[in-house]
CSV table of C-alpha atoms in Angstrom, one decimal:
chain,number,residue,atom,x,y,z
A,1,MET,CA,128.6,17.3,188.5
A,2,LYS,CA,125.6,15.8,191.0
A,3,LEU,CA,128.1,12.5,192.3
A,4,LYS,CA,130.8,14.7,192.2
A,5,SER,CA,130.0,16.8,195.2
A,6,LEU,CA,128.3,13.6,196.9
A,7,LYS,CA,131.8,12.8,197.0
A,8,THR,CA,133.5,15.7,198.2
A,9,VAL,CA,130.8,15.3,201.3
A,10,THR,CA,131.1,11.7,202.0
A,11,SER,CA,135.3,12.0,201.8
A,12,SER,CA,135.0,15.0,204.8
A,13,ILE,CA,132.8,13.3,206.8
A,14,ALA,CA,135.5,10.2,206.5
A,15,MET,CA,138.0,13.1,207.1
A,16,LEU,CA,136.1,14.0,210.8
A,17,ALA,CA,135.6,11.3,212.1
A,18,LEU,CA,139.6,10.3,211.5
A,19,GLY,CA,140.1,13.7,213.4
A,20,ALA,CA,137.8,12.7,216.8
A,21,GLY,CA,135.4,15.7,217.2
A,22,ILE,CA,136.5,18.1,220.2
A,23,ALA,CA,139.6,19.7,218.4
A,24,SER,CA,139.3,22.4,219.5
A,25,ALA,CA,137.6,25.7,216.6
A,26,ASP,CA,139.6,29.0,215.7
A,27,GLU,CA,137.7,30.7,217.2
A,28,ASP,CA,138.7,34.4,215.7
A,29,ALA,CA,137.8,32.4,212.2
A,30,ALA,CA,135.7,34.2,209.9
A,31,LEU,CA,132.6,32.1,207.7
A,32,ILE,CA,132.6,33.0,204.3
A,33,ILE,CA,130.7,30.7,202.3
A,34,ASN,CA,132.0,30.3,198.4
A,35,GLY,CA,134.5,31.9,198.8
A,36,GLU,CA,132.3,35.5,198.5
A,37,THR,CA,129.5,35.6,200.5
A,38,GLU,CA,130.8,36.8,204.8
A,39,MET,CA,128.3,36.1,207.1
A,40,VAL,CA,128.2,37.5,210.9
A,41,VAL,CA,129.3,34.8,212.9
A,42,ARG,CA,129.9,37.1,216.2
A,43,THR,CA,128.1,41.2,217.3
A,44,GLU,CA,127.1,43.2,220.1
A,45,ALA,CA,124.2,41.5,221.6
A,46,PRO,CA,120.9,42.9,220.8
A,47,ALA,CA,119.8,45.6,223.5
A,48,HIS,CA,117.1,43.2,224.9
A,49,LEU,CA,119.7,40.4,226.2
A,50,GLU,CA,120.5,41.5,229.9
A,51,ASN,CA,123.0,38.7,230.4
A,52,MET,CA,124.9,38.5,227.2
A,53,ASP,CA,127.9,41.6,225.0
A,54,GLU,CA,128.0,39.3,222.5
A,55,ILE,CA,126.6,37.3,220.5
A,56,ARG,CA,128.2,34.1,218.3
A,57,SER,CA,126.6,31.6,215.9
A,58,GLY,CA,127.3,28.6,216.6
A,59,TRP,CA,129.8,28.0,213.6
A,60,THR,CA,132.3,29.7,216.1
A,61,PHE,CA,132.5,26.6,218.3
A,62,ARG,CA,132.4,23.7,216.0
A,63,SER,CA,136.0,22.0,214.9
A,64,ALA,CA,138.0,23.4,211.5
A,65,GLU,CA,136.7,20.2,210.0
A,66,THR,CA,132.8,20.8,210.7
A,67,GLN,CA,133.3,24.9,210.2
A,68,ALA,CA,135.0,23.8,206.9
A,69,LEU,CA,131.6,21.8,206.2
A,70,GLN,CA,129.8,24.9,205.7
A,71,MET,CA,132.7,27.1,203.7
A,72,ASP,CA,132.0,25.8,200.6
A,73,ASP,CA,128.2,24.7,198.8
A,74,PHE,CA,129.9,21.7,197.2
A,75,ASP,CA,131.3,19.9,200.7
A,76,ASN,CA,128.5,21.5,202.1
A,77,PRO,CA,125.7,18.0,202.9
A,78,GLY,CA,122.6,20.2,203.8
A,79,MET,CA,122.7,21.3,200.1
A,80,ILE,CA,121.9,18.1,198.5
A,81,PHE,CA,118.4,19.1,200.2
A,82,VAL,CA,118.3,21.9,198.9
A,83,ASP,CA,118.8,20.9,195.2
A,84,GLN,CA,115.5,18.4,196.4
A,85,ALA,CA,113.3,21.6,197.6
A,86,ILE,CA,113.6,22.4,193.9
A,87,ASP,CA,112.4,19.9,191.9
A,88,THR,CA,109.4,20.0,194.6
A,89,TRP,CA,108.9,24.2,194.6
A,90,ASN,CA,107.8,23.3,190.8
A,91,GLN,CA,105.9,20.3,191.7
A,92,VAL,CA,102.0,20.4,190.7
A,93,SER,CA,100.3,18.9,193.9
A,94,GLY,CA,97.0,19.0,195.2
A,95,SER,CA,93.6,19.1,194.3
A,96,GLU,CA,94.4,22.8,193.4
A,97,GLU,CA,96.4,21.2,190.6
A,98,LYS,CA,99.3,24.5,192.1
A,99,SER,CA,102.8,24.4,193.0
A,100,CYS,CA,105.4,27.2,195.0
A,101,ALA,CA,106.0,28.5,191.6
A,102,SER,CA,102.7,29.0,190.7
A,103,CYS,CA,102.0,31.8,193.3
A,104,HIS,CA,105.3,32.8,194.2
A,105,GLU,CA,107.2,32.3,190.5
A,106,GLY,CA,111.1,31.1,191.8
A,107,PRO,CA,112.9,30.4,195.5
A,108,GLU,CA,114.1,34.7,195.5
A,109,SER,CA,111.5,35.7,195.9
A,110,MET,CA,111.0,34.5,199.1
A,111,LYS,CA,114.5,36.3,200.0
A,112,GLY,CA,114.9,38.2,203.5
A,113,LEU,CA,112.3,36.3,204.8
A,114,ARG,CA,114.3,33.3,207.2
A,115,THR,CA,115.6,36.5,209.3
A,116,GLN,CA,112.3,37.5,210.3
A,117,MET,CA,111.2,33.9,211.5
A,118,PRO,CA,108.2,33.1,213.7
A,119,LYS,CA,106.6,36.1,212.7
A,120,TRP,CA,102.9,38.0,214.5
A,121,ASN,CA,100.6,36.5,211.7
A,122,GLU,CA,97.7,39.5,211.7
A,123,ALA,CA,94.4,36.8,210.3
A,124,ALA,CA,95.3,34.4,212.3
A,125,GLY,CA,96.3,36.5,215.3
A,126,GLU,CA,99.2,34.7,216.3
A,127,VAL,CA,103.0,34.2,216.0
A,128,TRP,CA,103.7,30.9,212.8
A,129,THR,CA,106.8,30.0,212.3
A,130,THR,CA,107.9,29.2,208.9
A,131,GLU,CA,106.5,25.8,208.5
A,132,MET,CA,102.5,27.2,209.1
A,133,TYR,CA,103.2,29.2,206.3
A,134,ILE,CA,104.1,26.3,204.2
A,135,ASN,CA,101.1,24.4,205.5
A,136,ASP,CA,98.2,27.2,205.2
A,137,CYS,CA,100.3,27.4,201.2
A,138,ARG,CA,99.6,23.4,201.0
A,139,GLU,CA,96.6,22.8,202.7
A,140,ASN,CA,94.7,25.9,201.6
A,141,ARG,CA,96.2,27.7,198.6
A,142,MET,CA,96.8,24.2,197.4
A,143,GLY,CA,94.2,21.8,198.7
A,144,ALA,CA,97.5,19.3,199.2
A,145,ASP,CA,97.7,17.3,202.4
A,146,LYS,CA,99.7,19.2,205.6
A,147,TRP,CA,103.6,17.9,205.8
A,148,GLY,CA,104.4,17.1,209.3
A,149,TRP,CA,107.4,19.6,210.4
A,150,ASN,CA,109.4,17.4,210.5
A,151,ALA,CA,109.2,15.3,207.1
A,152,LYS,CA,111.7,15.5,205.0
A,153,ASP,CA,109.8,17.9,201.9
A,154,MET,CA,109.2,20.4,204.8
A,155,VAL,CA,112.1,20.5,206.7
A,156,ASN,CA,114.2,20.6,203.3
A,157,MET,CA,111.4,23.5,202.1
A,158,THR,CA,112.2,25.5,205.0
A,159,ALA,CA,116.7,25.0,204.1
A,160,LEU,CA,115.9,26.3,200.2
A,161,ILE,CA,113.9,29.4,202.3
A,162,ALA,CA,116.2,29.7,204.5
A,163,LEU,CA,119.0,30.0,201.8
A,164,GLN,CA,117.4,33.0,200.0
A,165,SER,CA,117.7,34.6,203.1
A,166,ARG,CA,121.8,33.8,203.4
A,167,GLY,CA,124.2,36.3,204.8
A,168,MET,CA,121.1,38.4,206.2
A,169,PRO,CA,121.4,39.7,209.4
A,170,MET,CA,118.2,38.5,211.3
A,171,ASN,CA,115.7,40.5,212.9
A,172,VAL,CA,113.2,39.4,214.4
A,173,ALA,CA,110.1,41.5,216.2
A,174,ILE,CA,109.7,40.7,219.1
A,175,ASP,CA,107.6,43.9,220.2
A,176,GLY,CA,104.0,44.9,219.2
A,177,PRO,CA,101.3,42.3,219.0
A,178,ALA,CA,104.6,39.3,219.2
A,179,GLN,CA,105.4,40.8,222.1
A,180,ALA,CA,103.6,38.2,225.0
A,181,THR,CA,104.5,35.1,223.0
A,182,TRP,CA,108.0,36.3,223.7
A,183,GLU,CA,107.6,37.2,227.2
A,184,GLN,CA,106.2,33.7,227.1
A,185,GLY,CA,108.8,31.8,225.3
A,186,LYS,CA,111.5,33.9,227.3
A,187,GLU,CA,109.4,32.1,230.6
A,188,MET,CA,110.6,28.7,229.4
A,189,TYR,CA,114.3,29.9,228.7
A,190,TYR,CA,115.0,29.9,231.9
A,191,THR,CA,112.5,27.2,233.2
A,192,ARG,CA,115.1,24.3,234.6
A,193,TYR,CA,113.6,21.3,233.2
A,194,GLY,CA,112.7,17.8,234.1
A,195,GLN,CA,114.7,16.5,236.6
A,196,LEU,CA,118.5,17.5,236.1
A,197,GLU,CA,117.2,20.8,236.7
A,198,LEU,CA,118.3,22.6,233.7
A,199,SER,CA,117.0,25.5,231.0
A,200,CYS,CA,118.6,26.7,228.8
A,201,ALA,CA,120.0,28.8,229.9
A,202,ASN,CA,122.1,27.1,232.6
A,203,CYS,CA,123.5,25.3,229.0
A,204,HIS,CA,123.7,28.4,226.7
A,205,GLU,CA,124.1,31.1,228.9
A,206,ASP,CA,125.7,30.1,232.2
A,207,ASN,CA,128.2,27.7,230.4
A,208,TYR,CA,128.7,28.3,226.2
A,209,ASP,CA,132.6,27.5,225.8
A,210,ASN,CA,132.9,25.5,228.3
A,211,LEU,CA,132.5,21.1,226.8
A,212,ILE,CA,129.9,19.3,228.9
A,213,ARG,CA,131.5,16.2,228.4
A,214,ALA,CA,132.8,16.1,224.9
A,215,ASP,CA,130.4,18.9,223.8
A,216,HIS,CA,131.8,22.0,223.1
A,217,LEU,CA,128.5,24.1,224.8
A,218,SER,CA,127.8,27.0,221.8
A,219,GLN,CA,125.1,29.8,222.6
A,220,GLY,CA,122.2,27.7,221.5
A,221,GLN,CA,122.0,30.4,218.3
A,222,ILE,CA,119.3,29.1,215.7
A,223,ASN,CA,119.8,31.2,212.5
A,224,GLY,CA,122.3,28.3,211.5
A,225,PHE,CA,118.7,26.5,211.3
A,226,PRO,CA,117.3,24.5,209.2
A,227,ALA,CA,121.4,22.3,210.1
A,228,TYR,CA,122.6,19.8,209.0
A,229,ARG,CA,124.2,16.9,211.3
A,230,LEU,CA,126.7,15.1,211.2
A,231,LYS,CA,125.2,12.7,213.7
A,232,ASN,CA,122.4,12.0,211.6
A,233,ALA,CA,123.0,12.6,208.5
A,234,LYS,CA,119.9,14.8,207.9
A,235,LEU,CA,118.6,18.1,207.8
A,236,ASN,CA,117.3,19.4,211.9
A,237,SER,CA,114.2,21.5,212.2
A,238,ILE,CA,114.8,23.9,215.1
A,239,HIS,CA,111.8,22.2,217.1
A,240,ALA,CA,113.7,19.0,216.8
A,241,ARG,CA,116.8,20.4,218.5
A,242,PHE,CA,115.0,21.7,220.8
A,243,LYS,CA,112.7,18.5,221.8
A,244,GLY,CA,116.1,16.9,221.9
A,245,CYS,CA,117.8,19.2,224.6
A,246,VAL,CA,114.6,19.0,226.4
A,247,ARG,CA,114.5,15.5,226.6
A,248,ASP,CA,118.3,15.3,228.0
A,249,THR,CA,117.4,17.2,231.1
A,250,ARG,CA,115.3,14.4,232.0
A,251,ALA,CA,111.8,16.6,231.4
A,252,GLU,CA,108.7,15.7,229.5
A,253,THR,CA,109.2,17.2,226.0
A,254,PHE,CA,106.9,19.8,224.4
A,255,LYS,CA,106.1,18.8,220.7
A,256,GLU,CA,107.1,19.9,217.5
A,257,GLY,CA,104.8,22.8,216.2
A,258,SER,CA,103.5,23.2,219.7
A,259,PRO,CA,102.7,26.9,221.0
A,260,GLU,CA,104.7,26.4,223.8
A,261,PHE,CA,107.8,25.2,220.7
A,262,ILE,CA,106.9,28.6,218.4
A,263,ALA,CA,106.8,30.3,222.0
A,264,LEU,CA,110.5,29.4,223.1
A,265,GLU,CA,111.4,29.7,218.8
A,266,LEU,CA,110.7,33.4,218.2
A,267,TYR,CA,113.1,34.3,221.8
A,268,VAL,CA,115.9,32.0,220.6
A,269,ALA,CA,115.5,33.8,217.1
A,270,SER,CA,116.1,37.1,218.8
A,271,ARG,CA,118.4,36.3,220.6
A,272,ALA,CA,120.0,35.7,217.5
A,273,ASN,CA,118.8,39.3,216.1
A,274,GLY,CA,121.4,40.4,214.6
A,275,LEU,CA,123.9,37.7,213.5
A,276,SER,CA,123.6,36.4,209.3
A,277,SER,CA,121.1,33.4,208.4
A,278,GLU,CA,123.0,30.3,207.9
A,279,GLY,CA,121.2,28.0,207.1
A,280,PRO,CA,121.3,25.0,206.3
A,281,SER,CA,124.5,25.7,208.7
A,282,VAL,CA,126.6,22.2,209.5
A,283,ARG,CA,126.7,21.1,213.0
A,284,ASN,CA,127.9,18.0,214.4
B,1,MET,CA,147.4,8.2,261.1
B,2,LYS,CA,144.8,9.4,259.3
B,3,ARG,CA,143.8,5.8,257.2
B,4,ILE,CA,143.4,4.8,261.0
B,5,THR,CA,141.3,7.3,262.1
B,6,LEU,CA,139.3,6.6,259.3
B,7,SER,CA,139.1,2.6,259.2
B,8,ALA,CA,138.3,3.6,262.2
B,9,THR,CA,135.6,5.4,261.1
B,10,CYS,CA,133.9,2.8,258.8
B,11,LEU,CA,134.0,0.3,261.2
B,12,MET,CA,131.5,2.1,263.9
B,13,ALA,CA,129.7,3.0,260.5
B,14,SER,CA,129.5,-0.8,259.4
B,15,VAL,CA,128.1,-2.0,263.0
B,16,GLY,CA,125.6,1.3,262.7
B,17,LEU,CA,124.7,-0.9,260.3
B,18,VAL,CA,121.8,-2.7,262.2
B,19,SER,CA,120.1,-0.4,263.3
B,20,ALA,CA,120.9,2.4,261.1
B,21,ALA,CA,118.4,1.7,257.8
B,22,GLU,CA,118.2,3.9,254.4
B,23,VAL,CA,117.6,7.2,255.1
B,24,ALA,CA,114.9,7.6,252.3
B,25,PRO,CA,115.7,11.1,250.3
B,26,GLU,CA,113.0,13.0,252.0
B,27,ASN,CA,114.3,12.1,254.9
B,28,VAL,CA,117.6,13.3,254.6
B,29,GLU,CA,118.9,15.4,256.6
B,30,TYR,CA,121.2,18.4,256.1
B,31,ASP,CA,122.8,21.1,258.2
B,32,GLU,CA,122.5,24.7,257.4
B,33,TYR,CA,125.3,24.3,255.1
B,34,GLY,CA,123.7,21.4,253.1
B,35,ALA,CA,126.2,19.3,254.7
B,36,VAL,CA,124.7,15.2,255.9
B,37,ALA,CA,125.9,13.3,259.0
B,38,VAL,CA,124.3,10.2,258.9
B,39,SER,CA,125.5,7.6,255.9
B,40,LEU,CA,122.3,7.2,253.6
B,41,SER,CA,122.1,3.5,253.5
B,42,GLY,CA,123.4,2.5,256.7
B,43,THR,CA,126.7,0.6,255.2
B,44,ALA,CA,130.1,1.6,254.2
B,45,GLY,CA,130.9,3.2,251.1
B,46,ASP,CA,132.9,1.0,248.4
B,47,ALA,CA,135.6,3.4,246.6
B,48,ALA,CA,135.8,1.4,243.6
B,49,ALA,CA,132.4,0.9,243.1
B,50,GLY,CA,131.9,4.9,243.5
B,51,ARG,CA,134.3,5.5,241.0
B,52,VAL,CA,132.2,3.5,238.5
B,53,VAL,CA,129.4,5.4,239.3
B,54,VAL,CA,131.1,8.8,238.7
B,55,SER,CA,132.6,8.2,235.4
B,56,THR,CA,129.5,5.8,233.4
B,57,LYS,CA,127.2,7.9,231.3
B,58,SER,CA,124.4,5.9,232.5
B,59,GLN,CA,124.7,6.7,236.4
B,60,GLY,CA,126.1,9.8,237.9
B,61,ASN,CA,127.6,11.0,235.0
B,62,CYS,CA,129.9,13.7,236.7
B,63,VAL,CA,132.4,13.7,234.5
B,64,SER,CA,129.9,15.3,232.2
B,65,CYS,CA,131.1,18.3,234.1
B,66,HIS,CA,133.8,18.0,236.1
B,67,ALA,CA,137.5,16.9,235.7
B,68,ILE,CA,139.7,13.8,237.6
B,69,SER,CA,142.7,13.6,236.3
B,70,GLU,CA,142.5,10.2,238.2
B,71,LEU,CA,140.2,8.9,235.4
B,72,ALA,CA,141.5,10.9,232.9
B,73,GLU,CA,143.7,7.9,231.1
B,74,GLU,CA,140.4,5.5,231.2
B,75,VAL,CA,137.4,7.9,230.5
B,76,PRO,CA,138.0,10.1,228.3
B,77,PHE,CA,135.9,13.5,228.1
B,78,HIS,CA,135.7,15.7,231.0
B,79,GLY,CA,133.4,18.5,231.1
B,80,GLU,CA,134.3,22.1,232.6
B,81,VAL,CA,130.9,23.2,233.3
B,82,GLY,CA,132.0,22.5,236.9
B,83,PRO,CA,134.8,22.6,239.3
B,84,PRO,CA,137.9,19.8,239.1
B,85,LEU,CA,138.1,17.3,241.4
B,86,ASP,CA,140.9,16.7,242.3
B,87,GLY,CA,142.0,17.4,246.0
B,88,VAL,CA,138.4,17.3,247.1
B,89,ALA,CA,138.7,15.7,250.2
B,90,ASP,CA,140.7,18.7,251.3
B,91,ARG,CA,138.4,20.7,250.6
B,92,TRP,CA,135.8,19.2,251.9
B,93,GLY,CA,134.8,16.9,254.6
B,94,GLU,CA,133.1,13.9,254.1
B,95,ALA,CA,129.4,15.0,255.8
B,96,GLU,CA,129.6,17.8,253.2
B,97,ILE,CA,130.3,16.2,250.0
B,98,ARG,CA,127.6,13.9,251.1
B,99,GLY,CA,125.8,16.7,251.3
B,100,ILE,CA,126.4,18.4,248.2
B,101,VAL,CA,126.7,15.1,246.4
B,102,ALA,CA,122.9,13.9,247.8
B,103,ASN,CA,121.4,17.8,247.0
B,104,ALA,CA,123.9,20.3,246.1
B,105,LYS,CA,121.8,22.9,245.7
B,106,ILE,CA,121.8,23.2,250.3
B,107,THR,CA,125.3,23.6,249.7
B,108,TYR,CA,125.2,26.1,246.4
B,109,ASP,CA,121.4,28.1,245.9
B,110,GLY,CA,120.7,27.5,242.8
B,111,THR,CA,123.9,25.2,241.5
B,112,ILE,CA,123.4,23.7,238.4
B,113,MET,CA,124.5,20.6,239.5
B,114,PRO,CA,121.5,18.0,240.1
B,115,SER,CA,120.1,16.7,242.9
B,116,PHE,CA,120.9,13.2,243.3
B,117,TYR,CA,119.2,12.2,245.7
B,118,LYS,CA,115.7,14.4,245.1
B,119,THR,CA,112.7,12.5,243.6
B,120,THR,CA,109.7,15.5,244.1
B,121,GLY,CA,109.5,19.4,243.4
B,122,TYR,CA,110.5,19.0,239.3
B,123,ILE,CA,108.8,20.8,236.7
B,124,ARG,CA,107.8,18.9,234.1
B,125,PRO,CA,109.2,15.1,235.1
B,126,GLY,CA,110.6,12.8,232.1
B,127,ASP,CA,110.6,8.9,232.2
B,128,ALA,CA,114.5,8.9,231.9
B,129,TYR,CA,115.4,9.8,229.0
B,130,THR,CA,112.7,9.2,226.5
B,131,GLY,CA,110.6,12.7,226.7
B,132,LYS,CA,107.9,11.8,227.8
B,133,ALA,CA,106.2,12.5,231.3
B,134,ALA,CA,107.3,10.8,234.4
B,135,THR,CA,104.6,7.9,235.1
B,136,THR,CA,105.1,8.3,238.4
B,137,ASP,CA,104.4,11.5,241.1
B,138,THR,CA,107.8,10.2,243.4
B,139,LEU,CA,111.0,9.5,240.3
B,140,PRO,CA,113.4,7.3,241.5
B,141,PRO,CA,116.5,9.6,242.9
B,142,LEU,CA,119.0,9.4,240.5
B,143,LEU,CA,121.6,7.4,242.3
B,144,THR,CA,120.6,5.3,244.9
B,145,SER,CA,121.2,5.4,248.8
B,146,GLN,CA,124.4,2.7,248.3
B,147,GLN,CA,125.8,4.9,244.9
B,148,ILE,CA,125.6,7.8,246.9
B,149,GLU,CA,127.8,6.0,249.9
B,150,ASP,CA,130.2,4.5,247.2
B,151,VAL,CA,130.8,8.0,245.0
B,152,VAL,CA,131.1,10.3,248.7
B,153,ALA,CA,133.9,7.2,249.3
B,154,TYR,CA,135.8,7.9,246.4
B,155,LEU,CA,135.9,11.4,246.0
B,156,MET,CA,137.8,10.4,249.9
B,157,THR,CA,140.3,9.4,248.5
B,158,LEU,CA,140.9,12.5,246.4
B,159,LYS,CA,143.9,13.6,248.0
B,160,GLU,CA,146.2,15.9,246.8
B,161,GLU,CA,148.3,17.1,250.4
C-alpha cells in the first residue's frame, strides 16, 4: 500500500520533468484535495494589506502538473513525511519517558493551531513559531534534545501539525502584544536588502504573476508551509525559504529561528489571513 | 550614414584611450536625467561580448527581467519584470543607456533594476550568493567598466526602426 503510493509519486515527478517547469497554470483552477476538501486559494486581501486587493495561494501560480500533485494525498510527496511524523509523535523520547501523545493524545488535538501561527506566548513574553512550541515540549516536558530548525524530525512534525488545520482559514493575530513584532516584520518586508537591493515586496507584491527568468513569481505566501519542493525533494521550513530568498538578493541572510525571521514570519503569515492552511503543499 | 557616424564615434573613443583611464564607480558623472556621457572603461565596447554578459546568469543576467527577441532562440526563459529591450536604441541614446545600466536608480527613482556599477550603500551586503556577510566595505561592482561598455554597445544594436 505504502509502496504503491510511492510509485505514483515517482511517476508523477517524472512526468513533470518532461513537461518543462513553467507551462502556465490555469489561473482559475480550484484546489479540492482528495475530491472532498475545498481550499480557499484566492480571496479578498486582509484589511491591513494596503497595496493589494486579492491574495492568492502559491498553488495558483504553479503549473498544472505541480498543482495536480497537491490534489491527492497519494500523489503529494509531502504526505510520506507526515507518516514519519506520526511515528515520531507516538515515540517516547527523553528523560521523562514521554511522547507527544502522552500529553496531547492524537495529532488531531492540534487542529486549528497552524492557522494562528506564529502567535504571542504570554509566559515567554514574545512571539513563538510552531518550531518553538515543539522544542519547548521536547526540552521542558520530555527532557529530550531540541531539534534543529531544519532537522527532518522538526519539519516533518510541523507538517503533521499543519495538516490538522488543512482547509481552515489562516487567522494570525497582529494586534495586542504581537503588534510590535508585526511592525518589525512589515518593515523588513519592504527593506531592500543586499547588493541587488531587492525587498520581498519588489518580487512578491510588485511583480507577482510575472516571470523572473524561468520562475513564475507568486505572492510569496506561507499558508502552504511546510512545502514539499520538487527542487530538493523534501519538506522545507518557512525560514529556510526566507533564507533562500534573502540570499538571492546577494545579502547576508538572517538565521533560521532568529528574532528577525520570527518577526518576518508573523508579518508574512498575516498577509495570507483568509487563505486556507495547505501544509504540506507541493511547489517546484 | 548612421553607421559611419557610429564608427567615427568609436574611433574617437579609442583614440581617447591613452588619456581616458577607467572611471571608478564613485567617480561616475551622471547628468540630471541619469545619463553618463563618458565611457567608463575608456575602451570601446564590444557588442558581441555584451550579448554574452546580458544573457549569462553569473554576469548581467539581464534576461531574467527583460525579454530580447533577438536572443530568444539561444537563451530560453526571458523575464517580464522589466520592459522588453527590443528597439531600446531607438528610445535612448548611448549616454542614457550607459547611465541606466550603470545605475538605473538615477534615471528611474526607486526602480527594481539593480545598480550594476556601484560599490557601497547597501543594506546587509552579502558575499555574492553565499548568504554570508560581505568581507569588504566596498563590494566589487556587479559588472566591470568594460562589461558595461560591452553591454551598452550591444544594446545600441537593438534597433527596430
